[in-house]
mmCIF file of C-alpha atoms in Angstrom:
data_model
loop_
_atom_site.group_PDB
_atom_site.id
_atom_site.type_symbol
_atom_site.label_atom_id
_atom_site.label_comp_id
_atom_site.label_asym_id
_atom_site.label_seq_id
_atom_site.Cartn_x
_atom_site.Cartn_y
_atom_site.Cartn_z
ATOM 1 C CA UNK A 29 6.131 23.107 -8.553
ATOM 2 C CA UNK A 30 7.121 20.112 -10.251
ATOM 3 C CA UNK A 31 5.985 20.353 -13.724
ATOM 4 C CA UNK A 32 4.669 17.213 -14.930
ATOM 5 C CA UNK A 33 6.568 15.837 -18.018
ATOM 6 C CA UNK A 34 4.954 16.616 -21.569
ATOM 7 C CA UNK A 35 6.342 14.374 -24.112
ATOM 8 C CA UNK A 36 5.369 12.938 -27.481
ATOM 9 C CA UNK A 37 7.652 9.654 -28.208
ATOM 10 C CA UNK A 38 7.549 6.869 -29.801
ATOM 11 C CA UNK A 39 7.975 3.844 -27.494
ATOM 12 C CA UNK A 40 11.269 3.038 -29.811
ATOM 13 C CA UNK A 41 12.723 6.409 -29.083
ATOM 14 C CA UNK A 42 11.954 5.959 -25.182
ATOM 15 C CA UNK A 43 13.437 2.564 -25.133
ATOM 16 C CA UNK A 44 16.574 3.536 -27.095
ATOM 17 C CA UNK A 45 17.235 6.357 -24.558
ATOM 18 C CA UNK A 46 16.656 4.015 -21.491
ATOM 19 C CA UNK A 47 18.484 0.986 -22.806
ATOM 20 C CA UNK A 48 21.656 2.541 -23.378
ATOM 21 C CA UNK A 49 21.949 3.174 -19.924
ATOM 22 C CA UNK A 50 20.608 -0.253 -18.924
ATOM 23 C CA UNK A 51 22.217 -3.100 -16.808
ATOM 24 C CA UNK A 52 25.612 -4.041 -17.538
ATOM 25 C CA UNK A 53 25.568 -2.789 -21.263
ATOM 26 C CA UNK A 54 29.392 -2.421 -22.429
ATOM 27 C CA UNK A 55 29.260 -2.439 -26.057
ATOM 28 C CA UNK A 56 26.869 -1.446 -28.577
ATOM 29 C CA UNK A 57 23.213 -1.956 -28.456
ATOM 30 C CA UNK A 58 21.707 -4.257 -30.962
ATOM 31 C CA UNK A 59 17.910 -3.362 -31.791
ATOM 32 C CA UNK A 60 15.556 -6.144 -30.959
ATOM 33 C CA UNK A 61 13.825 -8.096 -34.175
ATOM 34 C CA UNK A 62 10.540 -6.773 -33.062
ATOM 35 C CA UNK A 63 9.407 -3.378 -32.104
ATOM 36 C CA UNK A 64 7.834 -2.299 -29.124
ATOM 37 C CA UNK A 65 4.421 -0.735 -28.816
ATOM 38 C CA UNK A 66 4.044 2.755 -29.444
ATOM 39 C CA UNK A 67 3.131 5.302 -26.914
ATOM 40 C CA UNK A 68 2.201 8.723 -26.712
ATOM 41 C CA UNK A 69 2.360 11.023 -23.679
ATOM 42 C CA UNK A 70 -0.591 12.586 -21.993
ATOM 43 C CA UNK A 71 0.107 16.498 -21.542
ATOM 44 C CA UNK A 72 -2.249 17.340 -18.461
ATOM 45 C CA UNK A 73 -1.201 14.894 -15.671
ATOM 46 C CA UNK A 74 -0.764 15.032 -11.910
ATOM 47 C CA UNK A 75 1.609 12.364 -12.101
ATOM 48 C CA UNK A 76 5.544 13.061 -12.083
ATOM 49 C CA UNK A 77 6.185 9.791 -13.970
ATOM 50 C CA UNK A 78 5.161 10.141 -17.840
ATOM 51 C CA UNK A 79 1.366 9.554 -18.460
ATOM 52 C CA UNK A 80 0.360 7.867 -21.617
ATOM 53 C CA UNK A 81 -2.760 8.517 -23.338
ATOM 54 C CA UNK A 82 -4.274 5.210 -24.153
ATOM 55 C CA UNK A 83 -2.487 3.387 -21.846
ATOM 56 C CA UNK A 84 -1.021 -0.374 -21.852
ATOM 57 C CA UNK A 85 -3.265 -3.571 -21.186
ATOM 58 C CA UNK A 86 -1.647 -5.590 -18.461
ATOM 59 C CA UNK A 87 0.307 -8.496 -20.133
ATOM 60 C CA UNK A 88 -1.608 -11.962 -20.298
ATOM 61 C CA UNK A 89 1.350 -13.608 -18.608
ATOM 62 C CA UNK A 90 1.598 -16.710 -16.525
ATOM 63 C CA UNK A 91 5.049 -17.253 -15.320
ATOM 64 C CA UNK A 92 6.548 -19.060 -12.001
ATOM 65 C CA UNK A 93 6.930 -16.984 -8.780
ATOM 66 C CA UNK A 94 9.487 -17.402 -6.176
ATOM 67 C CA UNK A 95 7.936 -20.162 -4.352
ATOM 68 C CA UNK A 96 7.860 -22.169 -7.539
ATOM 69 C CA UNK A 97 3.930 -21.672 -8.237
ATOM 70 C CA UNK A 98 2.398 -20.678 -11.390
ATOM 71 C CA UNK A 99 1.309 -16.650 -11.241
ATOM 72 C CA UNK A 100 -1.266 -15.230 -13.534
ATOM 73 C CA UNK A 101 -0.104 -11.669 -13.943
ATOM 74 C CA UNK A 102 -3.549 -10.433 -14.720
ATOM 75 C CA UNK A 103 -5.639 -12.439 -12.145
ATOM 76 C CA UNK A 104 -3.477 -12.144 -9.283
ATOM 77 C CA UNK A 105 -2.776 -8.274 -9.320
ATOM 78 C CA UNK A 106 -6.129 -7.434 -10.305
ATOM 79 C CA UNK A 107 -7.497 -4.547 -8.327
ATOM 80 C CA UNK A 108 -4.136 -3.518 -7.018
ATOM 81 C CA UNK A 109 -1.929 -0.780 -8.152
ATOM 82 C CA UNK A 110 0.585 -2.628 -10.022
ATOM 83 C CA UNK A 111 4.324 -1.543 -11.176
ATOM 84 C CA UNK A 112 5.884 -4.104 -13.215
ATOM 85 C CA UNK A 113 9.564 -3.999 -14.006
ATOM 86 C CA UNK A 114 11.738 -6.453 -16.320
ATOM 87 C CA UNK A 115 15.131 -6.761 -15.370
ATOM 88 C CA UNK A 116 17.828 -9.596 -13.779
ATOM 89 C CA UNK A 117 19.227 -10.106 -10.317
ATOM 90 C CA UNK A 118 22.780 -9.723 -11.557
ATOM 91 C CA UNK A 119 22.407 -6.381 -13.165
ATOM 92 C CA UNK A 120 25.047 -4.044 -11.506
ATOM 93 C CA UNK A 121 23.266 -1.042 -11.675
ATOM 94 C CA UNK A 122 19.694 0.100 -12.724
ATOM 95 C CA UNK A 123 17.785 -2.992 -11.404
ATOM 96 C CA UNK A 124 18.631 -2.783 -7.894
ATOM 97 C CA UNK A 125 18.721 0.966 -7.862
ATOM 98 C CA UNK A 126 15.197 0.891 -9.275
ATOM 99 C CA UNK A 127 13.970 -1.683 -6.914
ATOM 100 C CA UNK A 128 15.459 0.148 -4.102
ATOM 101 C CA UNK A 129 14.215 3.630 -4.750
ATOM 102 C CA UNK A 130 10.496 2.155 -5.092
ATOM 103 C CA UNK A 131 11.157 0.285 -1.740
ATOM 104 C CA UNK A 132 11.798 3.363 0.014
ATOM 105 C CA UNK A 133 9.020 5.365 -1.256
ATOM 106 C CA UNK A 134 6.767 2.776 -0.501
ATOM 107 C CA UNK A 135 8.142 2.562 3.163
ATOM 108 C CA UNK A 136 7.190 6.235 3.459
ATOM 109 C CA UNK A 137 3.500 5.693 2.397
ATOM 110 C CA UNK A 138 0.487 5.156 5.130
ATOM 111 C CA UNK A 139 -0.547 1.486 5.612
ATOM 112 C CA UNK A 140 -3.630 2.084 3.517
ATOM 113 C CA UNK A 141 -1.214 2.838 0.364
ATOM 114 C CA UNK A 142 1.315 0.028 1.064
ATOM 115 C CA UNK A 143 -1.405 -2.764 1.285
ATOM 116 C CA UNK A 144 -2.675 -1.538 -2.220
ATOM 117 C CA UNK A 145 0.717 -1.892 -4.086
ATOM 118 C CA UNK A 146 2.028 -4.807 -5.810
ATOM 119 C CA UNK A 147 5.722 -4.714 -7.490
ATOM 120 C CA UNK A 148 6.164 -7.366 -10.167
ATOM 121 C CA UNK A 149 9.929 -7.995 -11.234
ATOM 122 C CA UNK A 150 10.051 -10.484 -14.110
ATOM 123 C CA UNK A 151 13.352 -11.735 -14.787
ATOM 124 C CA UNK A 152 15.276 -11.380 -18.350
ATOM 125 C CA UNK A 153 17.781 -13.851 -17.425
ATOM 126 C CA UNK A 154 15.469 -16.642 -16.184
ATOM 127 C CA UNK A 155 18.501 -19.540 -16.538
ATOM 128 C CA UNK A 156 20.106 -17.697 -13.437
ATOM 129 C CA UNK A 157 17.486 -16.156 -11.848
ATOM 130 C CA UNK A 158 15.816 -19.472 -10.682
ATOM 131 C CA UNK A 159 12.671 -18.803 -8.459
ATOM 132 C CA UNK A 160 15.011 -19.490 -5.364
ATOM 133 C CA UNK A 161 17.462 -17.102 -5.964
ATOM 134 C CA UNK A 162 14.800 -14.266 -7.034
ATOM 135 C CA UNK A 163 13.365 -14.643 -4.036
ATOM 136 C CA UNK A 164 16.362 -14.218 -1.733
ATOM 137 C CA UNK A 165 17.314 -11.105 -3.830
ATOM 138 C CA UNK A 166 13.868 -9.509 -3.655
ATOM 139 C CA UNK A 167 13.325 -10.352 0.222
ATOM 140 C CA UNK A 168 15.474 -7.386 1.165
ATOM 141 C CA UNK A 169 13.209 -4.843 -0.611
ATOM 142 C CA UNK A 170 10.010 -6.050 1.432
ATOM 143 C CA UNK A 171 6.760 -7.794 0.950
ATOM 144 C CA UNK A 172 5.271 -5.839 -1.872
ATOM 145 C CA UNK A 173 7.817 -7.430 -4.364
ATOM 146 C CA UNK A 174 6.900 -10.385 -6.475
ATOM 147 C CA UNK A 175 9.638 -12.029 -8.636
ATOM 148 C CA UNK A 176 8.591 -14.072 -11.881
ATOM 149 C CA UNK A 177 10.655 -16.205 -13.969
ATOM 150 C CA UNK A 178 9.870 -18.510 -16.820
ATOM 151 C CA UNK A 179 9.893 -18.872 -20.784
ATOM 152 C CA UNK A 180 12.048 -15.953 -22.068
ATOM 153 C CA UNK A 181 10.170 -15.880 -25.462
ATOM 154 C CA UNK A 182 7.093 -15.281 -23.054
ATOM 155 C CA UNK A 183 8.805 -12.510 -21.178
ATOM 156 C CA UNK A 184 10.134 -10.749 -24.278
ATOM 157 C CA UNK A 185 6.301 -10.466 -26.115
ATOM 158 C CA UNK A 186 5.025 -9.099 -22.852
ATOM 159 C CA UNK A 187 7.542 -6.607 -22.477
ATOM 160 C CA UNK A 188 7.039 -5.272 -26.266
ATOM 161 C CA UNK A 189 3.496 -5.143 -25.550
ATOM 162 C CA UNK A 190 4.211 -2.313 -22.625
ATOM 163 C CA UNK A 191 6.647 -0.601 -25.087
ATOM 164 C CA UNK A 192 9.938 -2.555 -23.658
ATOM 165 C CA UNK A 193 12.578 -3.896 -25.405
ATOM 166 C CA UNK A 194 14.191 -7.192 -23.926
ATOM 167 C CA UNK A 195 17.068 -9.268 -25.536
ATOM 168 C CA UNK A 196 18.540 -12.586 -24.949
ATOM 169 C CA UNK A 197 21.060 -12.550 -22.294
ATOM 170 C CA UNK A 198 24.834 -12.456 -23.727
ATOM 171 C CA UNK A 199 27.719 -14.434 -22.419
ATOM 172 C CA UNK A 200 31.305 -12.509 -22.778
ATOM 173 C CA UNK A 201 34.645 -13.608 -23.025
ATOM 174 C CA UNK A 202 35.356 -13.162 -19.248
ATOM 175 C CA UNK A 203 32.576 -15.269 -18.574
ATOM 176 C CA UNK A 204 30.128 -12.573 -17.301
ATOM 177 C CA UNK A 205 26.403 -12.813 -18.800
ATOM 178 C CA UNK A 206 24.452 -9.152 -19.381
ATOM 179 C CA UNK A 207 20.928 -8.725 -20.478
ATOM 180 C CA UNK A 208 20.099 -5.971 -22.172
ATOM 181 C CA UNK A 209 16.485 -4.338 -21.578
ATOM 182 C CA UNK A 210 14.662 -1.117 -21.260
ATOM 183 C CA UNK A 211 14.848 0.141 -17.900
ATOM 184 C CA UNK A 212 11.021 1.439 -17.817
ATOM 185 C CA UNK A 213 8.680 0.724 -14.905
ATOM 186 C CA UNK A 214 4.927 0.586 -15.804
ATOM 187 C CA UNK A 215 2.551 1.452 -13.244
ATOM 188 C CA UNK A 216 -1.077 -0.316 -13.650
ATOM 189 C CA UNK A 217 -3.951 1.311 -12.054
ATOM 190 C CA UNK A 218 -6.285 -0.869 -9.929
ATOM 191 C CA UNK A 219 -9.633 0.517 -11.290
ATOM 192 C CA UNK A 220 -9.089 -0.769 -14.892
ATOM 193 C CA UNK A 221 -5.891 -2.700 -14.592
ATOM 194 C CA UNK A 222 -4.348 -0.591 -17.367
ATOM 195 C CA UNK A 223 -0.762 0.833 -17.410
ATOM 196 C CA UNK A 224 -1.217 4.339 -17.332
ATOM 197 C CA UNK A 225 1.994 5.941 -16.205
ATOM 198 C CA UNK A 226 5.535 5.002 -17.428
ATOM 199 C CA UNK A 227 8.926 5.966 -14.914
ATOM 200 C CA UNK A 228 12.201 5.936 -16.859
ATOM 201 C CA UNK A 229 15.679 5.858 -15.694
ATOM 202 C CA UNK A 230 16.510 8.800 -13.662
ATOM 203 C CA UNK A 231 12.931 8.469 -11.426
ATOM 204 C CA UNK A 232 13.583 9.302 -8.223
ATOM 205 C CA UNK A 233 12.573 8.388 -4.607
ATOM 206 C CA UNK A 234 10.672 11.460 -3.992
ATOM 207 C CA UNK A 235 8.780 10.970 -7.627
ATOM 208 C CA UNK A 236 7.469 7.583 -6.862
ATOM 209 C CA UNK A 237 6.597 8.744 -3.169
ATOM 210 C CA UNK A 238 4.562 11.767 -4.691
ATOM 211 C CA UNK A 239 2.731 9.154 -7.213
ATOM 212 C CA UNK A 240 2.213 6.256 -5.460
ATOM 213 C CA UNK A 241 -0.892 7.600 -3.748
ATOM 214 C CA UNK A 242 -2.756 8.900 -6.981
ATOM 215 C CA UNK A 243 -2.029 5.383 -8.617
ATOM 216 C CA UNK A 244 -3.835 3.907 -5.580
ATOM 217 C CA UNK A 245 -6.724 6.536 -5.831
ATOM 218 C CA UNK A 246 -6.474 5.582 -9.738
ATOM 219 C CA UNK A 247 -6.183 9.291 -10.400
#
């Protein structure tokens, strides 16, 4: 039987662990100037992800969706189980893998669960991830996926509020651009629109599949 994770971590430690395995990071990681919000894990939880004691308020964030329209994260995901991830489409590893795992987990759910889940991908590289390119990239993952792009300062502030560090994209000598960011997925439950569960890099398809019905039920 799978044992729920029992952790007592600061978000800074959690971010450091996952960010080192983040997208396109080849050199030393430089810590962001601001500190992510602190979290404490819940010891008795039905989830395979890390349930947090107090939870996170859903970020007050308005960006542009893939159709070019304003998208208010709080208003337009109210009453839905919402998985939020900060990343970028040119990521060579974690971002497409994480989105693919969630997509696969959703595909195996009953229609009632699929209809109740929204996955929001917030780009950390808005200069290259235009609404059009972001929409094309997310299309392969399914109709549950919404892409948001816009002012990076707003994105970084929103990410910090849920314990995730995001840095400015870096251009390298070979012309490539990387965006260092935390790789956590934050799950917001529908009853209170609060971030209750954190999924770190390494969460499996089976883990997401196990937890999605529980998140929809606001367990």
